[in-house]
Short mmCIF file of N, CA and C in Angstrom, two decimals:
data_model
loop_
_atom_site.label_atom_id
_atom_site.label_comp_id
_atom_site.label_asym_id
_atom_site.label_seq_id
_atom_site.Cartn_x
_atom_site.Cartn_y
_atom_site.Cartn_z
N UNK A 1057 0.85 -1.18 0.00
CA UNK A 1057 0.00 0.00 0.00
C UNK A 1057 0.90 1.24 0.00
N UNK A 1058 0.48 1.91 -0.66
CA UNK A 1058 1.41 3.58 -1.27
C UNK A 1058 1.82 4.53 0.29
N UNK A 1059 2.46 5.02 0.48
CA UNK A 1059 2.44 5.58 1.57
C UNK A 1059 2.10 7.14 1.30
N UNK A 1060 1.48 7.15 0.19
CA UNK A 1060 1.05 8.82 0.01
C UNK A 1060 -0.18 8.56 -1.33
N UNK A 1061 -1.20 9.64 -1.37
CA UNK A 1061 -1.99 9.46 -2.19
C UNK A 1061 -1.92 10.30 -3.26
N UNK A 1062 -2.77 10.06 -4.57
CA UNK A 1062 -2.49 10.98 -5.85
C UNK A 1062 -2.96 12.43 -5.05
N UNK A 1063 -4.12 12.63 -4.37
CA UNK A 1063 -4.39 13.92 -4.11
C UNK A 1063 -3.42 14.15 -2.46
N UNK A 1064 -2.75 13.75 -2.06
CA UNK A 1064 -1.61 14.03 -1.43
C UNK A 1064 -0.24 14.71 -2.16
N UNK A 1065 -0.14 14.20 -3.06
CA UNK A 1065 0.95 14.55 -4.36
C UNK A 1065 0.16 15.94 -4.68
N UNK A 1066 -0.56 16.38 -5.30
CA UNK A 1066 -1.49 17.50 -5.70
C UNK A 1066 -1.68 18.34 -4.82
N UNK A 1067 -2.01 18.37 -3.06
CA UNK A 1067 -1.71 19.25 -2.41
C UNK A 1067 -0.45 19.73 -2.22
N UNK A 1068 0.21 18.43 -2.08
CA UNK A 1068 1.74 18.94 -1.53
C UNK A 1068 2.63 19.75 -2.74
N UNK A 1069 2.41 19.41 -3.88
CA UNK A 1069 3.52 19.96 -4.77
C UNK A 1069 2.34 21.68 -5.95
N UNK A 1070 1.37 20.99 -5.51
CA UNK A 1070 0.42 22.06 -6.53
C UNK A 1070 -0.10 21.23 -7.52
N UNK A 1071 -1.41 21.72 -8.17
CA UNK A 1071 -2.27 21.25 -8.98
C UNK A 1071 -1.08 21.22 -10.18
N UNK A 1072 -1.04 22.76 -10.47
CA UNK A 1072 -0.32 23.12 -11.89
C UNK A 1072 1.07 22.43 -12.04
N UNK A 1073 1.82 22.47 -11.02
CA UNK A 1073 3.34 21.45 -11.49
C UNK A 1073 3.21 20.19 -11.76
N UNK A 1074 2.14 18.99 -11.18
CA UNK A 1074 1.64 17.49 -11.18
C UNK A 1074 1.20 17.36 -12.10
N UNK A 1075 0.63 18.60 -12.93
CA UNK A 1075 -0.13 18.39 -14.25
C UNK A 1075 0.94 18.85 -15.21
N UNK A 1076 2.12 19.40 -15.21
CA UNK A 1076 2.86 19.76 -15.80
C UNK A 1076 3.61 18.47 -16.23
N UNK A 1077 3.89 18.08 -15.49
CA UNK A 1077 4.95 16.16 -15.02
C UNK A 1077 3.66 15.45 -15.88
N UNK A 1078 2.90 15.17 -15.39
CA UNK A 1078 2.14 14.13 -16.31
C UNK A 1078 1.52 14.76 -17.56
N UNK A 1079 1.67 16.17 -17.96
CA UNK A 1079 0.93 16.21 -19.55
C UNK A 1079 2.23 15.87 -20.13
N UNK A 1080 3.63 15.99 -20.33
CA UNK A 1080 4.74 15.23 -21.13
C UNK A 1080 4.31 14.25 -21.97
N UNK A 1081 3.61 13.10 -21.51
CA UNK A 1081 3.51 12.39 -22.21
C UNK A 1081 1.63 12.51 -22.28
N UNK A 1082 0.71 13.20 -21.83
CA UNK A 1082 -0.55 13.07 -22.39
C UNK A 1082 -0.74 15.26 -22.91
N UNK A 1083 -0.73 15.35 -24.11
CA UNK A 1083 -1.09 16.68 -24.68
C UNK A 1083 -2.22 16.93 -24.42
N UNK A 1084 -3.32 16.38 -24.39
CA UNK A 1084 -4.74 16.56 -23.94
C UNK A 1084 -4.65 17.21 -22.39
N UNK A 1085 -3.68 16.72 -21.76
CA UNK A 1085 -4.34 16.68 -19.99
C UNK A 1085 -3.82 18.54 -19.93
N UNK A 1086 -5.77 18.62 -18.80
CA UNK A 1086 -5.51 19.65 -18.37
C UNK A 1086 -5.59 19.54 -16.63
N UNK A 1087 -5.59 20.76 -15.74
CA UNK A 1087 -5.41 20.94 -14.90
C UNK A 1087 -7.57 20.14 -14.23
N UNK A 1088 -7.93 20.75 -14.89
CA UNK A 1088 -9.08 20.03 -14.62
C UNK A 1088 -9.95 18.95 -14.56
N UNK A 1089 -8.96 17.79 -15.59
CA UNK A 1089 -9.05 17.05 -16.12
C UNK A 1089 -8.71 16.17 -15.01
N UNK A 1090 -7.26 16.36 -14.72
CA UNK A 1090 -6.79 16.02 -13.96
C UNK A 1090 -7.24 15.46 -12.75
N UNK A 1091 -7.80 16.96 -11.97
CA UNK A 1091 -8.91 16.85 -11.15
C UNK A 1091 -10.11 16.11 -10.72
N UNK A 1092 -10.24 15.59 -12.01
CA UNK A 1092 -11.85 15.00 -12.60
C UNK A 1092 -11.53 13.80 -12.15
N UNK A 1093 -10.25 13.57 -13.18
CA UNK A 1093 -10.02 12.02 -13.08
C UNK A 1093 -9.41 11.56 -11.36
N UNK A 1094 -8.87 12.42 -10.70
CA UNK A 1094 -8.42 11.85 -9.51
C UNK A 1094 -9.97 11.68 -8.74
N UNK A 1095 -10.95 12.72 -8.72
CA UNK A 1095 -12.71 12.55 -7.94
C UNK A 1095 -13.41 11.37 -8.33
N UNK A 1096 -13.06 10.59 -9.57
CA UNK A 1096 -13.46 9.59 -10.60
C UNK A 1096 -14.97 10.46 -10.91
N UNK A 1097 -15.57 11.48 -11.25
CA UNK A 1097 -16.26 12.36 -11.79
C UNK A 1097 -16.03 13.49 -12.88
N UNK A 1098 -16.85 13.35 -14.22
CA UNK A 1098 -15.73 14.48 -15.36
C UNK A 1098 -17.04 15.65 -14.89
N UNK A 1099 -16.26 16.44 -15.19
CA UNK A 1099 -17.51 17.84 -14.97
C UNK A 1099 -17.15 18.63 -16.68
N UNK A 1100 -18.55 19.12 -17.31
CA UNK A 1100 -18.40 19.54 -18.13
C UNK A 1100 -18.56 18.16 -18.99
N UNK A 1101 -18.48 18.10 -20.82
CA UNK A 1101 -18.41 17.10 -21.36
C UNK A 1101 -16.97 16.89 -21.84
N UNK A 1102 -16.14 16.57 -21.24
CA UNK A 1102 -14.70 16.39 -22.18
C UNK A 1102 -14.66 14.92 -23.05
N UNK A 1103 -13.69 15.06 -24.03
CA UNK A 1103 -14.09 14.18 -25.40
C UNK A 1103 -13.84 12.88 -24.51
N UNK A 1104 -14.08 11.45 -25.26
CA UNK A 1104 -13.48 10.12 -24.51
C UNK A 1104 -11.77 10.69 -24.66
N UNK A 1105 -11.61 11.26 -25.95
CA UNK A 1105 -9.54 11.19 -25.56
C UNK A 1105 -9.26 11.72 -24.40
N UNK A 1106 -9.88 12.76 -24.08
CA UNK A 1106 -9.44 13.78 -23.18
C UNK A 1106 -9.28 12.31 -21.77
N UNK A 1107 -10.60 11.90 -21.71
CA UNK A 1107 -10.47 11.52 -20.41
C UNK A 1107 -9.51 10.30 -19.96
N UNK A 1108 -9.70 9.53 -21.09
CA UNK A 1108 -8.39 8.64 -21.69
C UNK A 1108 -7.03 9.32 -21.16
N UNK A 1109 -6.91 10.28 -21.52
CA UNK A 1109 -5.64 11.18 -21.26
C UNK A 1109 -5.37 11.37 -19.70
N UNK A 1110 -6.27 11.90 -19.15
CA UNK A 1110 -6.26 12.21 -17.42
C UNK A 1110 -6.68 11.13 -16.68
N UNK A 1111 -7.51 9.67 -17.42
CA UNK A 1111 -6.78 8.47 -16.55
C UNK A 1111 -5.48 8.13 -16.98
N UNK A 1112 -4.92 7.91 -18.17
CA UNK A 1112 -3.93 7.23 -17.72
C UNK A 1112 -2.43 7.85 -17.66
N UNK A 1113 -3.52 9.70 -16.99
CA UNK A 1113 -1.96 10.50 -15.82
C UNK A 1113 -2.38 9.82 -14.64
N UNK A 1114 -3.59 9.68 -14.09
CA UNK A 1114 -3.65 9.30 -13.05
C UNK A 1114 -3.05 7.71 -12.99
N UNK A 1115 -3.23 7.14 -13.69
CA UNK A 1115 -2.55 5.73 -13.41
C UNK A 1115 -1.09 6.02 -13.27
N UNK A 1116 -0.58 6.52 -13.97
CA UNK A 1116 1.15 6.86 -14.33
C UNK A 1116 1.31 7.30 -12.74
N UNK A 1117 0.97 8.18 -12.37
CA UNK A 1117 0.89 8.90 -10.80
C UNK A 1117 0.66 7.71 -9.58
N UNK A 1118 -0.28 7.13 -10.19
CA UNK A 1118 -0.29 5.58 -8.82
C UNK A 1118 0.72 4.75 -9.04
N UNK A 1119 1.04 4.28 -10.66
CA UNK A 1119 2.02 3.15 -10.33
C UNK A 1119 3.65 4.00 -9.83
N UNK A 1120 3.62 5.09 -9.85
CA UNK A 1120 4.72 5.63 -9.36
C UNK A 1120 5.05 6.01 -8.13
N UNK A 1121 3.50 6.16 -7.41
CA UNK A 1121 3.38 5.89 -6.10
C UNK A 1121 3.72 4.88 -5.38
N UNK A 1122 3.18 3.62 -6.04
CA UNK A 1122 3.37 1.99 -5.99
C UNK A 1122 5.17 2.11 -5.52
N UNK A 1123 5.28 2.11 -6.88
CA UNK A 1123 6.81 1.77 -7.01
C UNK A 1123 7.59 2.73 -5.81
N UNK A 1124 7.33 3.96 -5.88
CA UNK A 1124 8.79 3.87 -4.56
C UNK A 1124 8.10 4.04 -3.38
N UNK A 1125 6.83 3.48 -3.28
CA UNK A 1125 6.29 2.69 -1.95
C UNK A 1125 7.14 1.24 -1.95
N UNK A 1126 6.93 0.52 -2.69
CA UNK A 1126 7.99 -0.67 -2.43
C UNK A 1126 9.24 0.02 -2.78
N UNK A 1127 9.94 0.63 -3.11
CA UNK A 1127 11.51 1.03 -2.84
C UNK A 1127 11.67 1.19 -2.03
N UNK A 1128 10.94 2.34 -0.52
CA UNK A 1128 11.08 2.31 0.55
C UNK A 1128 10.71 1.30 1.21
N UNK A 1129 10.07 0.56 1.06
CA UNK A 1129 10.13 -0.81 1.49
C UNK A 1129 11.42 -2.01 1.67
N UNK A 1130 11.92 -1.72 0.56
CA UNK A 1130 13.04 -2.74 0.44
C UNK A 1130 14.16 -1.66 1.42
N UNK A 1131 14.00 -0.91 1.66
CA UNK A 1131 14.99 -0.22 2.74
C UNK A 1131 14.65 -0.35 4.41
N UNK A 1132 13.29 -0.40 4.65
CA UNK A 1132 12.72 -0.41 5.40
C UNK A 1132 12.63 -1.75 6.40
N UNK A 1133 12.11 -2.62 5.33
CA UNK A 1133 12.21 -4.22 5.86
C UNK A 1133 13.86 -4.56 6.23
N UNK A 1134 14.51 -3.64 6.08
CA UNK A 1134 15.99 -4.29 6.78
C UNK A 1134 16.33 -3.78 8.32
N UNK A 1135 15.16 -2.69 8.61
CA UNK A 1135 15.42 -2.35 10.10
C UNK A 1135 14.09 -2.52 11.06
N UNK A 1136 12.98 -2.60 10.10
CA UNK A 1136 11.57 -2.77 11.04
C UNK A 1136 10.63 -3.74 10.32
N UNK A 1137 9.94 -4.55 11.22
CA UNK A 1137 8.28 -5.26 10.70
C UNK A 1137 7.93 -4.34 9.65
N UNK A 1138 7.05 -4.75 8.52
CA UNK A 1138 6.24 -3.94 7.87
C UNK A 1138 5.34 -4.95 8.05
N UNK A 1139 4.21 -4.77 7.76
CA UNK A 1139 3.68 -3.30 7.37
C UNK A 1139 3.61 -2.64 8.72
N UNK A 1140 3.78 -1.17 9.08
CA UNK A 1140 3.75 -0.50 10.36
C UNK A 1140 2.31 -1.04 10.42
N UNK A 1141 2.37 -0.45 12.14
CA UNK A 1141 0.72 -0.57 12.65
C UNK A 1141 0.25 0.67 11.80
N UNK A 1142 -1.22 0.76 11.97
CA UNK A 1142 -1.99 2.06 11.21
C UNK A 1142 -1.63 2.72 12.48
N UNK A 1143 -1.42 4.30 12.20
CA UNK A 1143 -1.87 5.37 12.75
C UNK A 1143 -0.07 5.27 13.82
N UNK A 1144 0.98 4.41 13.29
CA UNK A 1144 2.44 4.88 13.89
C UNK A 1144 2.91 6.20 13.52
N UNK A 1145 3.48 6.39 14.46
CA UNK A 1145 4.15 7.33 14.77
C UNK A 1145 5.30 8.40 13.62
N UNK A 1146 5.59 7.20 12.73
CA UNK A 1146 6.40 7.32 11.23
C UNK A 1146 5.77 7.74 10.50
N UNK A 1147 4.34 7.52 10.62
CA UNK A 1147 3.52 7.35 9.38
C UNK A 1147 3.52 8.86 8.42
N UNK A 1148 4.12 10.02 9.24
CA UNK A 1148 4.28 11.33 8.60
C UNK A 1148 5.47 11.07 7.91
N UNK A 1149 6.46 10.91 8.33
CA UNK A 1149 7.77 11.34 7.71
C UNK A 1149 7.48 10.43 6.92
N UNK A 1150 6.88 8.71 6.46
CA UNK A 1150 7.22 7.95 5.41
C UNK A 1150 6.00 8.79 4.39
N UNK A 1151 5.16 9.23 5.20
CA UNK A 1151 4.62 10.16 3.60
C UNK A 1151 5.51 10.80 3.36
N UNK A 1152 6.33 12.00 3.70
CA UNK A 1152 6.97 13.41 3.11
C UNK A 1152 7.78 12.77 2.28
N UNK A 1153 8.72 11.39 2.92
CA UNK A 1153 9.54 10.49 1.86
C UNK A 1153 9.26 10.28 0.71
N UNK A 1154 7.79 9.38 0.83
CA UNK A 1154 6.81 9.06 -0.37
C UNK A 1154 6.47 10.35 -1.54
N UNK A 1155 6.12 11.81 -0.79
CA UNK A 1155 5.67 12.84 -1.99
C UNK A 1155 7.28 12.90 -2.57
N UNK A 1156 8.03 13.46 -1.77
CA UNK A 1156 9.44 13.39 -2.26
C UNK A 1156 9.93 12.89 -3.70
N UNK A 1157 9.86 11.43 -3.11
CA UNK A 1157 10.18 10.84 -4.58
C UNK A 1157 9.97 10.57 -5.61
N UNK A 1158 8.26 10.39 -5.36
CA UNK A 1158 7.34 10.69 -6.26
C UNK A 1158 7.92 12.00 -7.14
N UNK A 1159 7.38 12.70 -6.46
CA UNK A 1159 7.98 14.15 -7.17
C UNK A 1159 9.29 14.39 -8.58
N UNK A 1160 10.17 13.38 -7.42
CA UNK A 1160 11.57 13.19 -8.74
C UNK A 1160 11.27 12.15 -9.59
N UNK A 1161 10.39 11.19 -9.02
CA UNK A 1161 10.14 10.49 -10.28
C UNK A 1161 9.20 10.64 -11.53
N UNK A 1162 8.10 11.54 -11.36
CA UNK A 1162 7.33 12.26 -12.24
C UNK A 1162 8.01 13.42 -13.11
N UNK A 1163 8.90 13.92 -12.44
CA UNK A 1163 9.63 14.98 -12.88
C UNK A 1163 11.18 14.32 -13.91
N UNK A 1164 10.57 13.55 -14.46
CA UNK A 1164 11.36 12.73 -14.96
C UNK A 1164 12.24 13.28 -16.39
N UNK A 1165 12.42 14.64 -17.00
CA UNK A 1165 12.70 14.76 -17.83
C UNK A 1165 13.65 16.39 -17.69
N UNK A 1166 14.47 16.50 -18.33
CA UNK A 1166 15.02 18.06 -18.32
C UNK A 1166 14.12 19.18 -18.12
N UNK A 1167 13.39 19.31 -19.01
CA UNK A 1167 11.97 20.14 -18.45
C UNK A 1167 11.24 20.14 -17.18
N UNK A 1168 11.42 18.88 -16.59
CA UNK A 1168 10.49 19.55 -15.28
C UNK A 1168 11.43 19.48 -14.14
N UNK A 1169 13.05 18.63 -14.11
CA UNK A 1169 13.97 18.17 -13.39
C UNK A 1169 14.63 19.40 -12.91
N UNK A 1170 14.37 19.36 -11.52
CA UNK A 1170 15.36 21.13 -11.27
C UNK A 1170 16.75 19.89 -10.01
N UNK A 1171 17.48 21.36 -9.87
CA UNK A 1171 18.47 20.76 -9.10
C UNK A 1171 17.93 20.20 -7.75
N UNK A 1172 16.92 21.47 -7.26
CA UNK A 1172 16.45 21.44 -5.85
C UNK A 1172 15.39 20.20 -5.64
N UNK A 1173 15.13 19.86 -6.38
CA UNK A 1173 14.19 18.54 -6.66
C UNK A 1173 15.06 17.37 -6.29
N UNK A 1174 15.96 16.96 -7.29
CA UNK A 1174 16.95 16.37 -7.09
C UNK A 1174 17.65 16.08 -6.26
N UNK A 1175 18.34 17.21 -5.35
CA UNK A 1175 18.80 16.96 -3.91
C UNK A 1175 17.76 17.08 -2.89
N UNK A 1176 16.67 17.08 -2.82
CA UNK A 1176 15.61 16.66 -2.03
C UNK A 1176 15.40 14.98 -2.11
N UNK A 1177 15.68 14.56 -2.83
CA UNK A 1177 15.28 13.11 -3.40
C UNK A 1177 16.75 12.66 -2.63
N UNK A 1178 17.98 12.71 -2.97
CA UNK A 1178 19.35 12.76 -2.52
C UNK A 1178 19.16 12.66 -1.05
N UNK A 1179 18.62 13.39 -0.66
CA UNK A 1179 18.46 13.58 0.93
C UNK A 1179 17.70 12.50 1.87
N UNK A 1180 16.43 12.33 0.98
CA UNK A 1180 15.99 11.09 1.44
C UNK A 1180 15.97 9.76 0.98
N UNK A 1181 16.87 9.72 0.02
CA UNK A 1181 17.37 8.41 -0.35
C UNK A 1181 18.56 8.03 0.74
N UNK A 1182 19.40 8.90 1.05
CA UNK A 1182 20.14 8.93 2.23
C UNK A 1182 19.54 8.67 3.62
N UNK A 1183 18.62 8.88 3.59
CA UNK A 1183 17.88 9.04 5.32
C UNK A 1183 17.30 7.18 5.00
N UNK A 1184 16.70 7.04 3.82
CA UNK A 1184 16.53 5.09 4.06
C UNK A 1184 17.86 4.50 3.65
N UNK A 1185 18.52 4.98 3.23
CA UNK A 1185 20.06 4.04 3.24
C UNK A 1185 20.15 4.07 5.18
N UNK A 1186 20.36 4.92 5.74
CA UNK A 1186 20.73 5.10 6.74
C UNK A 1186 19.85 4.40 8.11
N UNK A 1187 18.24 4.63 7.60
CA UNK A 1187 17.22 3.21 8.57
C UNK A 1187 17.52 2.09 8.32
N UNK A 1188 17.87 1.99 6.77
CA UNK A 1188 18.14 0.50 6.62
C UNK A 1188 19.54 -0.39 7.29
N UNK A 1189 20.66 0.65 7.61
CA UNK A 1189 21.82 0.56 8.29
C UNK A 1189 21.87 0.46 9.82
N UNK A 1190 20.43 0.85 10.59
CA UNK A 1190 20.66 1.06 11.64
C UNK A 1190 21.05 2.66 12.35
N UNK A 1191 21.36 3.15 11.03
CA UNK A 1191 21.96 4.29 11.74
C UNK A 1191 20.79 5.29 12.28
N UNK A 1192 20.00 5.30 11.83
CA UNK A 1192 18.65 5.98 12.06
C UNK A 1192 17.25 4.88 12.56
N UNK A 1193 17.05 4.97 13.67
CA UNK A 1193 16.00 4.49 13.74
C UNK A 1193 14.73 4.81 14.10
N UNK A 1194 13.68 3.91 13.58
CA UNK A 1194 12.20 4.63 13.54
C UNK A 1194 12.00 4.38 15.16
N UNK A 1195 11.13 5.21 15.90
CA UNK A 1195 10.85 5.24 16.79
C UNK A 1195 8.88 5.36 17.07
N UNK A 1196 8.56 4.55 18.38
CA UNK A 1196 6.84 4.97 18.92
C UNK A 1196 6.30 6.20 19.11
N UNK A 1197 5.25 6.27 19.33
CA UNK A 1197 4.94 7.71 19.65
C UNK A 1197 5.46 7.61 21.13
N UNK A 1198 5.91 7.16 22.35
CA UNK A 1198 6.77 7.48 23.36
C UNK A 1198 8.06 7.46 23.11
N UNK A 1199 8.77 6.89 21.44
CA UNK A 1199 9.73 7.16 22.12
C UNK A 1199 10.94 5.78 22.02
N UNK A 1200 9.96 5.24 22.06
CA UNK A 1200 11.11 3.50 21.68
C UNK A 1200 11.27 3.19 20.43
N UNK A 1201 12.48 2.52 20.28
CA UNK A 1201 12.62 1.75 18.82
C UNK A 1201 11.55 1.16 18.29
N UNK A 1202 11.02 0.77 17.22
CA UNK A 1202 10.23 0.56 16.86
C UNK A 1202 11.27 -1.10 16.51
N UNK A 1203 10.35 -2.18 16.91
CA UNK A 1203 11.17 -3.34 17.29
C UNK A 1203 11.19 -3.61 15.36
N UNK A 1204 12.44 -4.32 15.17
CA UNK A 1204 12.56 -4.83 13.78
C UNK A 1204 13.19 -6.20 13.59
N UNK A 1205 13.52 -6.64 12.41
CA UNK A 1205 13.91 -7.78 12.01
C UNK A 1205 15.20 -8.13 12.84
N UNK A 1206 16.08 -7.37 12.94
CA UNK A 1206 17.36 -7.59 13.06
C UNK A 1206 18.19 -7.04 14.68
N UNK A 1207 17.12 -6.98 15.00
CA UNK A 1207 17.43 -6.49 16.45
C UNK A 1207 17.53 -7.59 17.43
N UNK A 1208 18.93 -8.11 18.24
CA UNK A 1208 18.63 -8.91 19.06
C UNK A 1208 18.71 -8.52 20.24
N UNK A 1209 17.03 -9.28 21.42
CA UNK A 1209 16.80 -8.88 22.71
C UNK A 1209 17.12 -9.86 23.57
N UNK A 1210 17.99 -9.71 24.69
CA UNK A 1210 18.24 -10.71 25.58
C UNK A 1210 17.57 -10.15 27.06
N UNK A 1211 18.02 -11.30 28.01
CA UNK A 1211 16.74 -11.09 29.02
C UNK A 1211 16.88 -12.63 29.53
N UNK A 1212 15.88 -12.38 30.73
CA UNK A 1212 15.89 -13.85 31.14
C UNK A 1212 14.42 -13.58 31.32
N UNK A 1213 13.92 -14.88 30.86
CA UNK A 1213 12.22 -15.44 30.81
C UNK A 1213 11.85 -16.47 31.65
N UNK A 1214 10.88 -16.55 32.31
CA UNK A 1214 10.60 -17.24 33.40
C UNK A 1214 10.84 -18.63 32.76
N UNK A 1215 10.80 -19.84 33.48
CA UNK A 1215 11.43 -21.20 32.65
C UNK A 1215 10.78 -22.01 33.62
N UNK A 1216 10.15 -23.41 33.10
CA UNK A 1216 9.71 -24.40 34.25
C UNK A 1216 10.97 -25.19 34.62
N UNK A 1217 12.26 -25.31 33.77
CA UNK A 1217 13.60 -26.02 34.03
C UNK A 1217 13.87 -25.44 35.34
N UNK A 1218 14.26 -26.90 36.33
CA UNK A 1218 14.79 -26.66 37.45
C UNK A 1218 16.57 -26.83 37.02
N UNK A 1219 16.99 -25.22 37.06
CA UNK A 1219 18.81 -25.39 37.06
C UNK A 1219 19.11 -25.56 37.95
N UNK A 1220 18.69 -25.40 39.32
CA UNK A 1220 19.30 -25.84 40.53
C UNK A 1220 19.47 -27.50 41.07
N UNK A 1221 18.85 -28.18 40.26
CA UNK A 1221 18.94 -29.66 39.93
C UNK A 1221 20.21 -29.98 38.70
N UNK A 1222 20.84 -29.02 38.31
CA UNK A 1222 22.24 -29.29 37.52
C UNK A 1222 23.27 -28.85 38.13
N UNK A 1223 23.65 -28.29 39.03
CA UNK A 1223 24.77 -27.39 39.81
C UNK A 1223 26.07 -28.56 39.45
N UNK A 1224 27.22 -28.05 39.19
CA UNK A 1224 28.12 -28.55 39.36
C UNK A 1224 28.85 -28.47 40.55
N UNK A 1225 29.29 -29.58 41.08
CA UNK A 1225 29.85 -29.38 42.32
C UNK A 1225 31.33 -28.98 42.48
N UNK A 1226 31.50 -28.49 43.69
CA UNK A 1226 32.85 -27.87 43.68
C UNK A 1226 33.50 -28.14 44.63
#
């Protein structure tokens, strides 16, 4: 499951730049269109191309969501359980991650590719290299590690073995 939504992408970056990234490859799509197709409602009569056009920005926009939802995944599963519980404590920062990359990955061409885009993406490709290392870890809303794959806990657990029936003598 995506850790950010198409109309999450659309608040966070603007109507007009998301529609900029996905008309590249659809000439038809407009800003409204757009719109339409993310409400699944067209307003007005736009032609079948048109709408043809602003689903399949909106598809292009989910499977790109998809995809570096599982990229952060494959970084993720090396320091914590997935899927998080609903409503953890992460669940913000792995969206801002999620619009993030999205972002550089829609922005996929000289025309829409700026530098500052780019090292935003840089930045948090670094921050899951770095969960996935250990070096950063996700934490609860109090405050604790958020327990993961690779973490070992020692401790002593209550036991019905009587060890005092093994003593070596001395």
């Amino acid at each position: 499951m995506p850790y950010a939504t198409p109309q999450q992408v659309v608040q966070e970056f603007g109507l007009r730049e998301i529609t900029q990234f996905l008309a590249d490859e659809q000439d038809l799509l407009t800003e409204q269109l757009l719109v339409d197709a993310i409400a699944g409602v067209w307003t007005g009569t736009p032609s079948q191309e048109a709408q043809d056009a602003a689903t399949a920005a909106l598809a292009r926009m989910v499977r790109k969501l998809e995809t570096v939802s599982n990229f952060m995944d494959g970084f993720l599963r090396n320091a914590v359980t997935l899927p998080l519980a609903a409503g953890d404590a992460n669940t913000g920062t792995l969206n801002e991650c999620c619009l993030a990359l999205t972002r550089c990955g829609l922005a996929d061409d000289p025309a829409n590719a700026t530098e500052r885009i780019d090292e935003c993406c840089d930045t948090w490709r670094a921050w899951l290299r770095d969960v996935s290392r250990g070096v950063v870890q996700l934490v609860n809303p109090v405050g604790e590690t958020v327990p993961g794959k690779s973490r070992v806990r020692s401790g002593q657990a209550a036991s019905g073995y009587d060890w005092n029936a093994h003593r070596v003598a001395r």
